[in-house]
Amino acid sequence: IDQKEIIAEVDARIKKGGWKAIAAERGGGKSSIVRGLAIKAIVYGLVKYLVILAATGPASDDIVDEIKDAFEYNDLLAEDFPEVCGPIIALEGAAQRAGGQLVNGERTRLEWSAHRLIFPYVKVKGIYSAASGVVVTSRGMDAQIRGLVKGAKRPDFVLTDDVETRASAESE
C-alpha cells in the first residue's frame, strides 16, 4: 500500500466512519500521515472527540505532543487557522494560563495538558470555529477506553498508531 492509499483510507474513515487496519513497511510515513490527518480532522471539525491509541500510554502521549507542537509552532497552520492556533500560541508554553484565557471577552475553555486537549472556543464572524471544543485524549492499549466522556461528547474517532509492543509482536 502506498502513501496516497493510506491517506485516502484514513481520510475516508474520518469522514464516513468504519474500521480499517493498514499495514505498511517501517519508515513508510504511516505515523506522519496519521498525525497530519488528525490535525486536519481537528481544524475542520470532522471529529469532536478524538482518541489517540498507541501501544503504551507514553507512546500515545508522544503522538499528542507532536500534534500539540504543530498547533504551537507551525507558522503555516497558524496563518490558515489563527482562531485555533492563536490562543494556543498565546499560552507561551504555560498550560496553566488557559484557565482564564479570553478572546474578544469570552473564555476560550482551552485545555492543553499532557493527556487531554480541548481546543479553544473562538468565534469567527459570530460563529464558533469548527475546531471549538474538539477533545483529543491519549491512551495506551492497556488503558480504559470505555466510559470516556467530556460533557455530552463521547469519542467519535480512534486513531491507532504502532499498537504493538515488542512482546506482542513476538507472541504466537
Short mmCIF file of C-alpha atoms in Angstrom, two decimals:
data_model
loop_
_atom_site.label_atom_id
_atom_site.label_comp_id
_atom_site.label_asym_id
_atom_site.label_seq_id
_atom_site.Cartn_x
_atom_site.Cartn_y
_atom_site.Cartn_z
CA ILE A 1 0.00 0.00 0.00
CA ASP A 2 1.40 3.42 -0.89
CA GLN A 3 1.10 6.73 0.94
CA LYS A 4 -1.70 8.05 -1.26
CA GLU A 5 -3.77 4.96 -0.50
CA ILE A 6 -3.09 5.31 3.24
CA ILE A 7 -4.17 8.96 3.15
CA ALA A 8 -7.33 8.12 1.21
CA GLU A 9 -8.27 5.25 3.53
CA VAL A 10 -7.72 7.14 6.80
CA ASP A 11 -9.43 10.26 5.43
CA ALA A 12 -12.44 8.16 4.38
CA ARG A 13 -12.70 6.64 7.88
CA ILE A 14 -12.59 10.12 9.43
CA LYS A 15 -15.34 11.40 7.14
CA LYS A 16 -17.55 8.30 6.85
CA GLY A 17 -16.65 6.10 9.82
CA GLY A 18 -15.92 2.41 9.76
CA TRP A 19 -12.96 0.21 10.56
CA LYS A 20 -9.73 -0.11 8.64
CA ALA A 21 -6.38 -1.64 9.53
CA ILE A 22 -3.45 -0.57 7.41
CA ALA A 23 -0.09 -2.30 7.35
CA ALA A 24 2.91 -0.92 5.53
CA GLU A 25 6.66 -1.13 5.81
CA ARG A 26 8.56 0.62 8.59
CA GLY A 27 9.62 4.11 7.65
CA GLY A 28 6.81 4.43 5.12
CA GLY A 29 5.34 7.54 6.72
CA LYS A 30 2.29 5.98 8.39
CA SER A 31 2.73 7.85 11.67
CA SER A 32 3.26 11.20 9.94
CA ILE A 33 0.17 10.63 7.83
CA VAL A 34 -1.91 9.77 10.90
CA ARG A 35 -0.75 12.92 12.72
CA GLY A 36 -1.40 15.11 9.68
CA LEU A 37 -4.89 13.73 9.18
CA ALA A 38 -5.64 14.13 12.89
CA ILE A 39 -4.72 17.82 12.61
CA LYS A 40 -6.95 18.18 9.55
CA ALA A 41 -9.84 16.46 11.35
CA ILE A 42 -9.44 18.83 14.30
CA VAL A 43 -9.28 22.15 12.44
CA TYR A 44 -12.19 21.28 10.15
CA GLY A 45 -14.28 19.84 13.00
CA LEU A 46 -14.54 16.45 11.30
CA VAL A 47 -14.23 14.84 14.73
CA LYS A 48 -15.49 16.09 18.07
CA TYR A 49 -13.67 13.65 20.37
CA LEU A 50 -10.51 12.01 19.10
CA VAL A 51 -8.72 9.24 20.98
CA ILE A 52 -5.08 8.58 20.11
CA LEU A 53 -4.29 4.94 20.88
CA ALA A 54 -0.76 3.53 20.90
CA ALA A 55 0.95 0.51 22.44
CA THR A 56 1.66 2.35 25.70
CA GLY A 57 0.47 5.50 27.44
CA PRO A 58 3.82 7.27 26.96
CA ALA A 59 3.82 6.36 23.25
CA SER A 60 0.33 7.83 22.81
CA ASP A 61 1.39 10.94 24.76
CA ASP A 62 4.29 11.35 22.32
CA ILE A 63 1.82 11.44 19.43
CA VAL A 64 -0.29 14.05 21.22
CA ASP A 65 2.89 16.08 21.88
CA GLU A 66 3.65 16.11 18.16
CA ILE A 67 0.09 17.28 17.42
CA LYS A 68 0.47 19.98 20.09
CA ASP A 69 3.75 21.10 18.53
CA ALA A 70 2.03 21.59 15.17
CA PHE A 71 -0.52 23.95 16.72
CA GLU A 72 2.13 25.83 18.69
CA TYR A 73 4.98 26.09 16.19
CA ASN A 74 3.71 25.58 12.62
CA ASP A 75 3.53 29.06 11.13
CA LEU A 76 1.62 27.91 8.05
CA LEU A 77 -1.04 26.22 10.18
CA ALA A 78 -1.29 29.40 12.30
CA GLU A 79 -1.75 31.52 9.16
CA ASP A 80 -4.58 29.31 7.90
CA PHE A 81 -6.25 28.77 11.29
CA PRO A 82 -5.44 31.75 13.55
CA GLU A 83 -8.63 31.24 15.55
CA VAL A 84 -7.35 27.78 16.58
CA CYS A 85 -3.60 28.38 16.86
CA GLY A 86 -3.67 31.94 18.23
CA PRO A 87 -4.99 31.10 21.71
CA ILE A 88 -2.63 28.11 21.91
CA ILE A 89 0.40 30.19 20.90
CA ALA A 90 -0.65 32.87 23.42
CA LEU A 91 -0.14 30.34 26.25
CA GLU A 92 3.61 30.61 25.55
CA GLY A 93 4.09 27.06 26.77
CA ALA A 94 2.35 27.70 30.11
CA ALA A 95 -0.76 25.49 30.01
CA GLN A 96 -1.98 26.89 33.35
CA ARG A 97 -2.73 30.20 31.57
CA ALA A 98 -5.56 28.52 29.66
CA GLY A 99 -8.00 28.61 32.60
CA GLY A 100 -8.55 32.34 32.50
CA GLN A 101 -7.87 32.97 28.82
CA LEU A 102 -10.23 35.32 26.98
CA VAL A 103 -10.65 36.08 23.28
CA ASN A 104 -12.92 39.02 22.48
CA GLY A 105 -14.11 38.98 26.09
CA GLU A 106 -15.18 35.32 26.07
CA ARG A 107 -13.46 32.42 27.84
CA THR A 108 -11.80 30.06 25.39
CA ARG A 109 -12.27 27.00 27.64
CA LEU A 110 -8.94 25.79 26.24
CA GLU A 111 -7.28 22.82 27.95
CA TRP A 112 -3.71 21.96 26.99
CA SER A 113 -2.41 19.16 29.21
CA ALA A 114 -0.23 16.11 28.68
CA HIS A 115 -3.13 13.68 28.30
CA ARG A 116 -6.04 15.80 27.11
CA LEU A 117 -6.52 18.74 24.78
CA ILE A 118 -9.68 20.75 24.40
CA PHE A 119 -9.44 23.20 21.54
CA PRO A 120 -10.42 26.83 22.15
CA TYR A 121 -13.91 28.13 21.65
CA VAL A 122 -13.37 31.15 19.42
CA LYS A 123 -15.94 32.91 17.27
CA VAL A 124 -15.16 33.91 13.70
CA LYS A 125 -17.70 36.35 12.27
CA GLY A 126 -20.08 35.48 15.11
CA ILE A 127 -19.86 31.69 14.65
CA TYR A 128 -17.68 29.32 16.67
CA SER A 129 -14.82 27.84 14.66
CA ALA A 130 -15.20 24.21 13.59
CA ALA A 131 -12.42 23.21 15.99
CA SER A 132 -14.10 24.80 19.01
CA GLY A 133 -14.32 22.27 21.83
CA VAL A 134 -12.74 19.37 19.95
CA VAL A 135 -11.37 16.94 22.54
CA VAL A 136 -8.20 14.92 22.00
CA THR A 137 -7.07 12.36 24.54
CA SER A 138 -4.37 9.71 24.58
CA ARG A 139 -4.45 6.13 25.78
CA GLY A 140 -2.20 3.11 25.78
CA MET A 141 -3.52 -0.32 24.78
CA ASP A 142 -3.76 -1.34 28.44
CA ALA A 143 -5.82 1.72 29.47
CA GLN A 144 -9.57 2.04 29.84
CA ILE A 145 -11.34 3.46 26.81
CA ARG A 146 -14.92 2.61 27.68
CA GLY A 147 -16.69 5.37 29.55
CA LEU A 148 -14.70 8.27 28.11
CA VAL A 149 -16.91 11.36 28.10
CA LYS A 150 -16.47 15.14 28.25
CA GLY A 151 -19.76 16.95 28.78
CA ALA A 152 -22.08 15.45 26.19
CA LYS A 153 -19.20 14.33 23.95
CA ARG A 154 -18.08 10.76 23.62
CA PRO A 155 -15.27 9.54 21.38
CA ASP A 156 -16.29 9.56 17.75
CA PHE A 157 -12.94 8.57 16.29
CA VAL A 158 -9.99 6.46 17.47
CA LEU A 159 -6.68 6.73 15.65
CA THR A 160 -4.31 3.88 16.40
CA ASP A 161 -0.61 4.01 15.68
CA ASP A 162 2.06 1.43 16.47
CA VAL A 163 -0.20 -0.51 18.82
CA GLU A 164 2.13 -3.50 19.03
CA THR A 165 4.83 -3.78 21.63
CA ARG A 166 7.95 -5.87 21.05
CA ALA A 167 6.45 -8.60 23.26
CA SER A 168 3.10 -8.69 21.43
CA ALA A 169 4.84 -8.77 18.03
CA GLU A 170 6.87 -11.82 19.10
CA SER A 171 3.96 -13.77 20.59
CA GLU A 172 2.24 -16.53 18.67
#
